[in-house]
Amino acid sequence: QVQVVESGGGLVQPGGSLRLSCAASGSTFKIYAMGWYRQAPGKERELVAVLISGGTTNYAESVKGRFTISRDNDKNTVYLQMNSLEPDDTAVYYCNANVRRRAITPREDYWGQGTQVTVSS
């Protein structure tokens, strides 16, 4: 199996910063992409940022220039540095890993349990 564990959420004032971490462990023959999604109350889950193996990144328009995704390949860990946070960034942030567990198995998505980010004064 594959485990995806997030950490780093919390309460921050507008304009502040937070860094989220997400580690994938277990049967990870190959990780194709790792990324962050978020879901605010009453809204659908949306992509925040994704990092594809090879280094390609993709960001939601609303976070470009404020958030940065990076990865430590040796640790199968991805980070989301969030700067200039706004109240609209308040949501539960979920980490996703797109993984092939073994050479003969298909690619699958695995999700973390989510971490709350609250931006409020």
Short mmCIF file of N, CA and C in Angstrom, two decimals:
data_model
loop_
_atom_site.label_atom_id
_atom_site.label_comp_id
_atom_site.label_asym_id
_atom_site.label_seq_id
_atom_site.Cartn_x
_atom_site.Cartn_y
_atom_site.Cartn_z
N GLN A 1 0.82 -1.20 0.00
CA GLN A 1 0.00 0.00 0.00
C GLN A 1 0.86 1.25 0.00
N VAL A 2 0.21 2.38 -0.17
CA VAL A 2 0.90 3.67 -0.18
C VAL A 2 0.26 4.55 0.88
N GLN A 3 1.08 5.17 1.67
CA GLN A 3 0.61 6.11 2.68
C GLN A 3 1.04 7.53 2.28
N VAL A 4 0.10 8.45 2.44
CA VAL A 4 0.37 9.87 2.15
C VAL A 4 0.01 10.65 3.40
N VAL A 5 0.98 11.35 3.96
CA VAL A 5 0.77 12.03 5.24
C VAL A 5 1.17 13.50 5.10
N GLU A 6 0.22 14.39 5.43
CA GLU A 6 0.48 15.83 5.36
C GLU A 6 0.77 16.38 6.75
N SER A 7 1.44 17.52 6.78
CA SER A 7 1.65 18.25 8.03
C SER A 7 1.88 19.72 7.70
N GLY A 8 1.72 20.57 8.71
CA GLY A 8 2.09 21.96 8.55
C GLY A 8 0.96 22.97 8.50
N GLY A 9 -0.28 22.53 8.58
CA GLY A 9 -1.38 23.48 8.55
C GLY A 9 -1.47 24.27 9.85
N GLY A 10 -2.41 25.21 9.90
CA GLY A 10 -2.60 25.99 11.10
C GLY A 10 -3.33 27.29 10.84
N LEU A 11 -3.28 28.16 11.82
CA LEU A 11 -3.91 29.47 11.76
C LEU A 11 -2.85 30.52 11.51
N VAL A 12 -3.10 31.40 10.55
CA VAL A 12 -2.14 32.45 10.23
C VAL A 12 -2.91 33.71 9.87
N GLN A 13 -2.31 34.85 10.13
CA GLN A 13 -2.94 36.12 9.80
C GLN A 13 -2.78 36.42 8.31
N PRO A 14 -3.68 37.22 7.76
CA PRO A 14 -3.52 37.62 6.35
C PRO A 14 -2.15 38.25 6.11
N GLY A 15 -1.55 37.86 5.01
CA GLY A 15 -0.21 38.31 4.69
C GLY A 15 0.88 37.42 5.21
N GLY A 16 0.52 36.46 6.04
CA GLY A 16 1.50 35.56 6.63
C GLY A 16 1.87 34.41 5.72
N SER A 17 2.69 33.51 6.24
CA SER A 17 3.20 32.37 5.47
C SER A 17 3.04 31.08 6.25
N LEU A 18 2.92 29.99 5.50
CA LEU A 18 2.91 28.65 6.05
C LEU A 18 3.61 27.74 5.05
N ARG A 19 4.18 26.66 5.56
CA ARG A 19 4.74 25.63 4.68
C ARG A 19 4.12 24.30 5.02
N LEU A 20 3.53 23.68 4.01
CA LEU A 20 2.95 22.34 4.16
C LEU A 20 3.94 21.31 3.65
N SER A 21 3.92 20.15 4.31
CA SER A 21 4.76 19.03 3.88
C SER A 21 3.89 17.82 3.64
N CYS A 22 4.33 16.98 2.71
CA CYS A 22 3.59 15.75 2.41
C CYS A 22 4.59 14.67 2.03
N ALA A 23 4.52 13.55 2.74
CA ALA A 23 5.42 12.44 2.48
C ALA A 23 4.64 11.23 2.00
N ALA A 24 5.13 10.61 0.94
CA ALA A 24 4.56 9.36 0.43
C ALA A 24 5.49 8.22 0.80
N SER A 25 4.92 7.14 1.33
CA SER A 25 5.74 6.01 1.73
C SER A 25 5.02 4.71 1.40
N GLY A 26 5.75 3.61 1.53
CA GLY A 26 5.17 2.31 1.22
C GLY A 26 5.64 1.81 -0.13
N SER A 27 4.75 1.17 -0.85
CA SER A 27 5.10 0.58 -2.15
C SER A 27 5.06 1.65 -3.25
N THR A 28 6.15 2.36 -3.39
CA THR A 28 6.21 3.46 -4.37
C THR A 28 7.26 3.12 -5.42
N PHE A 29 6.92 2.22 -6.34
CA PHE A 29 7.85 1.86 -7.41
C PHE A 29 8.21 3.09 -8.22
N LYS A 30 7.19 3.89 -8.56
CA LYS A 30 7.45 5.16 -9.26
C LYS A 30 6.36 6.15 -8.90
N ILE A 31 6.78 7.36 -8.55
CA ILE A 31 5.85 8.44 -8.29
C ILE A 31 5.85 9.35 -9.51
N TYR A 32 4.70 9.50 -10.16
CA TYR A 32 4.61 10.29 -11.38
C TYR A 32 4.34 11.75 -11.09
N ALA A 33 3.62 12.02 -10.02
CA ALA A 33 3.29 13.40 -9.68
C ALA A 33 2.86 13.45 -8.23
N MET A 34 3.13 14.59 -7.63
CA MET A 34 2.61 14.87 -6.29
C MET A 34 2.11 16.30 -6.30
N GLY A 35 0.99 16.50 -5.62
CA GLY A 35 0.43 17.84 -5.67
C GLY A 35 -0.48 18.12 -4.49
N TRP A 36 -0.97 19.34 -4.48
CA TRP A 36 -1.84 19.83 -3.42
C TRP A 36 -3.17 20.29 -4.01
N TYR A 37 -4.22 19.90 -3.32
CA TYR A 37 -5.57 20.33 -3.63
C TYR A 37 -6.15 20.94 -2.37
N ARG A 38 -7.21 21.71 -2.53
CA ARG A 38 -7.86 22.27 -1.34
C ARG A 38 -9.37 22.28 -1.53
N GLN A 39 -10.05 22.26 -0.40
CA GLN A 39 -11.51 22.29 -0.41
C GLN A 39 -11.98 23.21 0.70
N ALA A 40 -12.65 24.27 0.30
CA ALA A 40 -13.23 25.21 1.25
C ALA A 40 -14.67 24.80 1.53
N PRO A 41 -15.23 25.22 2.65
CA PRO A 41 -16.62 24.85 2.98
C PRO A 41 -17.58 25.25 1.86
N GLY A 42 -18.41 24.31 1.44
CA GLY A 42 -19.40 24.58 0.42
C GLY A 42 -18.87 24.64 -0.99
N LYS A 43 -17.58 24.34 -1.17
CA LYS A 43 -16.98 24.39 -2.50
C LYS A 43 -16.40 23.04 -2.87
N GLU A 44 -16.16 22.86 -4.17
CA GLU A 44 -15.56 21.63 -4.64
C GLU A 44 -14.04 21.66 -4.42
N ARG A 45 -13.47 20.48 -4.36
CA ARG A 45 -12.02 20.38 -4.25
C ARG A 45 -11.38 20.91 -5.53
N GLU A 46 -10.32 21.70 -5.37
CA GLU A 46 -9.66 22.29 -6.52
C GLU A 46 -8.16 22.10 -6.45
N LEU A 47 -7.54 22.07 -7.62
CA LEU A 47 -6.09 21.95 -7.69
C LEU A 47 -5.45 23.25 -7.22
N VAL A 48 -4.41 23.11 -6.39
CA VAL A 48 -3.62 24.27 -5.97
C VAL A 48 -2.30 24.28 -6.73
N ALA A 49 -1.56 23.18 -6.66
CA ALA A 49 -0.28 23.10 -7.33
C ALA A 49 0.10 21.64 -7.48
N VAL A 50 0.76 21.31 -8.58
CA VAL A 50 1.21 19.94 -8.82
C VAL A 50 2.61 19.98 -9.39
N LEU A 51 3.40 18.98 -9.01
CA LEU A 51 4.76 18.84 -9.52
C LEU A 51 4.87 17.45 -10.15
N ILE A 52 5.15 17.44 -11.44
CA ILE A 52 5.22 16.21 -12.20
C ILE A 52 6.68 15.77 -12.29
N SER A 53 6.90 14.44 -12.26
CA SER A 53 8.28 13.95 -12.35
C SER A 53 8.93 14.51 -13.60
N GLY A 54 10.14 15.02 -13.46
CA GLY A 54 10.79 15.73 -14.54
C GLY A 54 10.86 17.21 -14.24
N GLY A 55 10.03 17.65 -13.28
CA GLY A 55 10.13 19.02 -12.81
C GLY A 55 9.05 19.98 -13.25
N THR A 56 8.15 19.55 -14.10
CA THR A 56 7.08 20.45 -14.54
C THR A 56 6.14 20.77 -13.38
N THR A 57 5.79 22.05 -13.25
CA THR A 57 4.86 22.47 -12.22
C THR A 57 3.64 23.13 -12.85
N ASN A 58 2.53 23.06 -12.12
CA ASN A 58 1.31 23.70 -12.57
C ASN A 58 0.63 24.29 -11.35
N TYR A 59 0.19 25.55 -11.45
CA TYR A 59 -0.43 26.24 -10.34
C TYR A 59 -1.81 26.76 -10.71
N ALA A 60 -2.68 26.83 -9.72
CA ALA A 60 -3.94 27.53 -9.91
C ALA A 60 -3.63 29.02 -10.09
N GLU A 61 -4.42 29.68 -10.93
CA GLU A 61 -4.19 31.11 -11.19
C GLU A 61 -4.21 31.92 -9.90
N SER A 62 -5.05 31.52 -8.97
CA SER A 62 -5.25 32.31 -7.75
C SER A 62 -4.05 32.27 -6.82
N VAL A 63 -3.12 31.33 -7.04
CA VAL A 63 -1.97 31.21 -6.13
C VAL A 63 -0.65 31.51 -6.82
N LYS A 64 -0.68 31.72 -8.12
CA LYS A 64 0.57 32.00 -8.84
C LYS A 64 1.26 33.24 -8.27
N GLY A 65 2.56 33.11 -8.07
CA GLY A 65 3.33 34.21 -7.51
C GLY A 65 3.34 34.24 -5.99
N ARG A 66 2.46 33.46 -5.36
CA ARG A 66 2.41 33.43 -3.89
C ARG A 66 2.81 32.06 -3.34
N PHE A 67 2.46 31.01 -4.04
CA PHE A 67 2.74 29.65 -3.57
C PHE A 67 3.83 29.03 -4.43
N THR A 68 4.65 28.18 -3.80
CA THR A 68 5.70 27.46 -4.52
C THR A 68 5.69 26.01 -4.09
N ILE A 69 5.64 25.11 -5.06
CA ILE A 69 5.71 23.69 -4.77
C ILE A 69 7.12 23.20 -5.08
N SER A 70 7.63 22.33 -4.22
CA SER A 70 8.95 21.76 -4.43
C SER A 70 8.97 20.33 -3.91
N ARG A 71 10.00 19.60 -4.23
CA ARG A 71 10.02 18.18 -3.87
C ARG A 71 11.44 17.74 -3.51
N ASP A 72 11.50 16.87 -2.52
CA ASP A 72 12.74 16.18 -2.16
C ASP A 72 12.57 14.75 -2.63
N ASN A 73 13.19 14.41 -3.75
CA ASN A 73 12.99 13.08 -4.34
C ASN A 73 13.52 11.97 -3.45
N ASP A 74 14.59 12.23 -2.74
CA ASP A 74 15.16 11.19 -1.87
C ASP A 74 14.21 10.80 -0.76
N LYS A 75 13.37 11.75 -0.35
CA LYS A 75 12.44 11.50 0.76
C LYS A 75 11.01 11.29 0.29
N ASN A 76 10.77 11.32 -1.03
CA ASN A 76 9.41 11.24 -1.56
C ASN A 76 8.49 12.23 -0.85
N THR A 77 8.99 13.41 -0.68
CA THR A 77 8.27 14.46 0.04
C THR A 77 8.08 15.68 -0.84
N VAL A 78 6.90 16.27 -0.76
CA VAL A 78 6.62 17.49 -1.50
C VAL A 78 6.23 18.57 -0.50
N TYR A 79 6.62 19.80 -0.82
CA TYR A 79 6.36 20.93 0.05
C TYR A 79 5.53 21.97 -0.69
N LEU A 80 4.74 22.71 0.07
CA LEU A 80 4.02 23.84 -0.50
C LEU A 80 4.31 25.05 0.38
N GLN A 81 5.12 25.95 -0.14
CA GLN A 81 5.41 27.19 0.56
C GLN A 81 4.34 28.20 0.17
N MET A 82 3.61 28.68 1.16
CA MET A 82 2.50 29.59 0.91
C MET A 82 2.83 30.94 1.54
N ASN A 83 2.96 31.95 0.71
CA ASN A 83 3.25 33.31 1.17
C ASN A 83 2.09 34.23 0.84
N SER A 84 2.08 35.38 1.48
CA SER A 84 1.03 36.39 1.24
C SER A 84 -0.36 35.76 1.31
N LEU A 85 -0.59 34.99 2.34
CA LEU A 85 -1.85 34.28 2.47
C LEU A 85 -3.03 35.23 2.63
N GLU A 86 -4.14 34.83 2.05
CA GLU A 86 -5.37 35.61 2.05
C GLU A 86 -6.48 34.80 2.70
N PRO A 87 -7.51 35.47 3.22
CA PRO A 87 -8.64 34.72 3.80
C PRO A 87 -9.24 33.69 2.84
N ASP A 88 -9.23 33.99 1.54
CA ASP A 88 -9.78 33.05 0.56
C ASP A 88 -8.94 31.78 0.42
N ASP A 89 -7.76 31.77 1.00
CA ASP A 89 -6.94 30.56 0.99
C ASP A 89 -7.36 29.58 2.07
N THR A 90 -8.27 29.99 2.93
CA THR A 90 -8.74 29.12 4.00
C THR A 90 -9.43 27.89 3.42
N ALA A 91 -8.96 26.72 3.81
CA ALA A 91 -9.50 25.47 3.28
C ALA A 91 -8.79 24.30 3.96
N VAL A 92 -9.30 23.11 3.70
CA VAL A 92 -8.55 21.90 4.03
C VAL A 92 -7.68 21.57 2.82
N TYR A 93 -6.42 21.42 3.05
CA TYR A 93 -5.47 21.13 1.98
C TYR A 93 -5.14 19.63 1.99
N TYR A 94 -5.29 19.03 0.80
CA TYR A 94 -5.05 17.60 0.65
C TYR A 94 -3.86 17.38 -0.27
N CYS A 95 -3.05 16.41 0.10
CA CYS A 95 -1.93 16.02 -0.75
C CYS A 95 -2.34 14.81 -1.59
N ASN A 96 -1.91 14.81 -2.82
CA ASN A 96 -2.18 13.71 -3.74
C ASN A 96 -0.87 13.19 -4.30
N ALA A 97 -0.79 11.87 -4.40
CA ALA A 97 0.37 11.25 -5.05
C ALA A 97 -0.14 10.29 -6.12
N ASN A 98 0.36 10.45 -7.32
CA ASN A 98 0.02 9.54 -8.42
C ASN A 98 1.16 8.54 -8.55
N VAL A 99 0.86 7.27 -8.24
CA VAL A 99 1.92 6.29 -7.97
C VAL A 99 1.66 4.99 -8.72
N ARG A 100 2.73 4.39 -9.18
CA ARG A 100 2.70 2.99 -9.62
C ARG A 100 3.37 2.19 -8.52
N ARG A 101 2.61 1.30 -7.88
CA ARG A 101 3.15 0.58 -6.73
C ARG A 101 4.20 -0.45 -7.12
N ARG A 102 3.98 -1.14 -8.23
CA ARG A 102 4.96 -2.10 -8.76
C ARG A 102 5.00 -1.93 -10.27
N ALA A 103 6.00 -2.55 -10.88
CA ALA A 103 6.19 -2.39 -12.32
C ALA A 103 4.99 -2.84 -13.13
N ILE A 104 4.22 -3.81 -12.60
CA ILE A 104 3.12 -4.38 -13.38
C ILE A 104 1.76 -3.83 -12.97
N THR A 105 1.72 -2.93 -12.01
CA THR A 105 0.43 -2.42 -11.56
C THR A 105 0.14 -1.07 -12.23
N PRO A 106 -1.12 -0.70 -12.34
CA PRO A 106 -1.46 0.58 -12.96
C PRO A 106 -1.16 1.75 -12.04
N ARG A 107 -1.13 2.92 -12.61
CA ARG A 107 -0.98 4.13 -11.81
C ARG A 107 -2.26 4.38 -11.03
N GLU A 108 -2.10 4.83 -9.79
CA GLU A 108 -3.26 5.10 -8.94
C GLU A 108 -3.03 6.39 -8.16
N ASP A 109 -4.12 7.00 -7.76
CA ASP A 109 -4.06 8.19 -6.94
C ASP A 109 -4.24 7.83 -5.47
N TYR A 110 -3.39 8.42 -4.64
CA TYR A 110 -3.50 8.24 -3.20
C TYR A 110 -3.59 9.63 -2.55
N TRP A 111 -4.42 9.71 -1.52
CA TRP A 111 -4.70 10.98 -0.87
C TRP A 111 -4.33 10.95 0.60
N GLY A 112 -3.88 12.10 1.09
CA GLY A 112 -3.68 12.24 2.52
C GLY A 112 -5.00 12.57 3.21
N GLN A 113 -4.92 12.70 4.53
CA GLN A 113 -6.12 12.92 5.32
C GLN A 113 -6.54 14.38 5.33
N GLY A 114 -5.67 15.27 4.89
CA GLY A 114 -5.99 16.69 4.84
C GLY A 114 -5.45 17.43 6.05
N THR A 115 -5.12 18.69 5.83
CA THR A 115 -4.66 19.55 6.92
C THR A 115 -5.33 20.92 6.77
N GLN A 116 -5.83 21.43 7.88
CA GLN A 116 -6.59 22.69 7.85
C GLN A 116 -5.65 23.89 7.80
N VAL A 117 -5.95 24.80 6.89
CA VAL A 117 -5.27 26.09 6.82
C VAL A 117 -6.33 27.17 7.00
N THR A 118 -6.15 28.00 8.01
CA THR A 118 -7.10 29.07 8.28
C THR A 118 -6.35 30.40 8.26
N VAL A 119 -6.83 31.31 7.41
CA VAL A 119 -6.21 32.64 7.30
C VAL A 119 -7.21 33.64 7.85
N SER A 120 -6.89 34.20 8.99
CA SER A 120 -7.83 35.09 9.66
C SER A 120 -7.10 36.00 10.63
N SER A 121 -7.63 37.19 10.79
CA SER A 121 -7.06 38.12 11.77
C SER A 121 -7.80 38.01 13.09
#
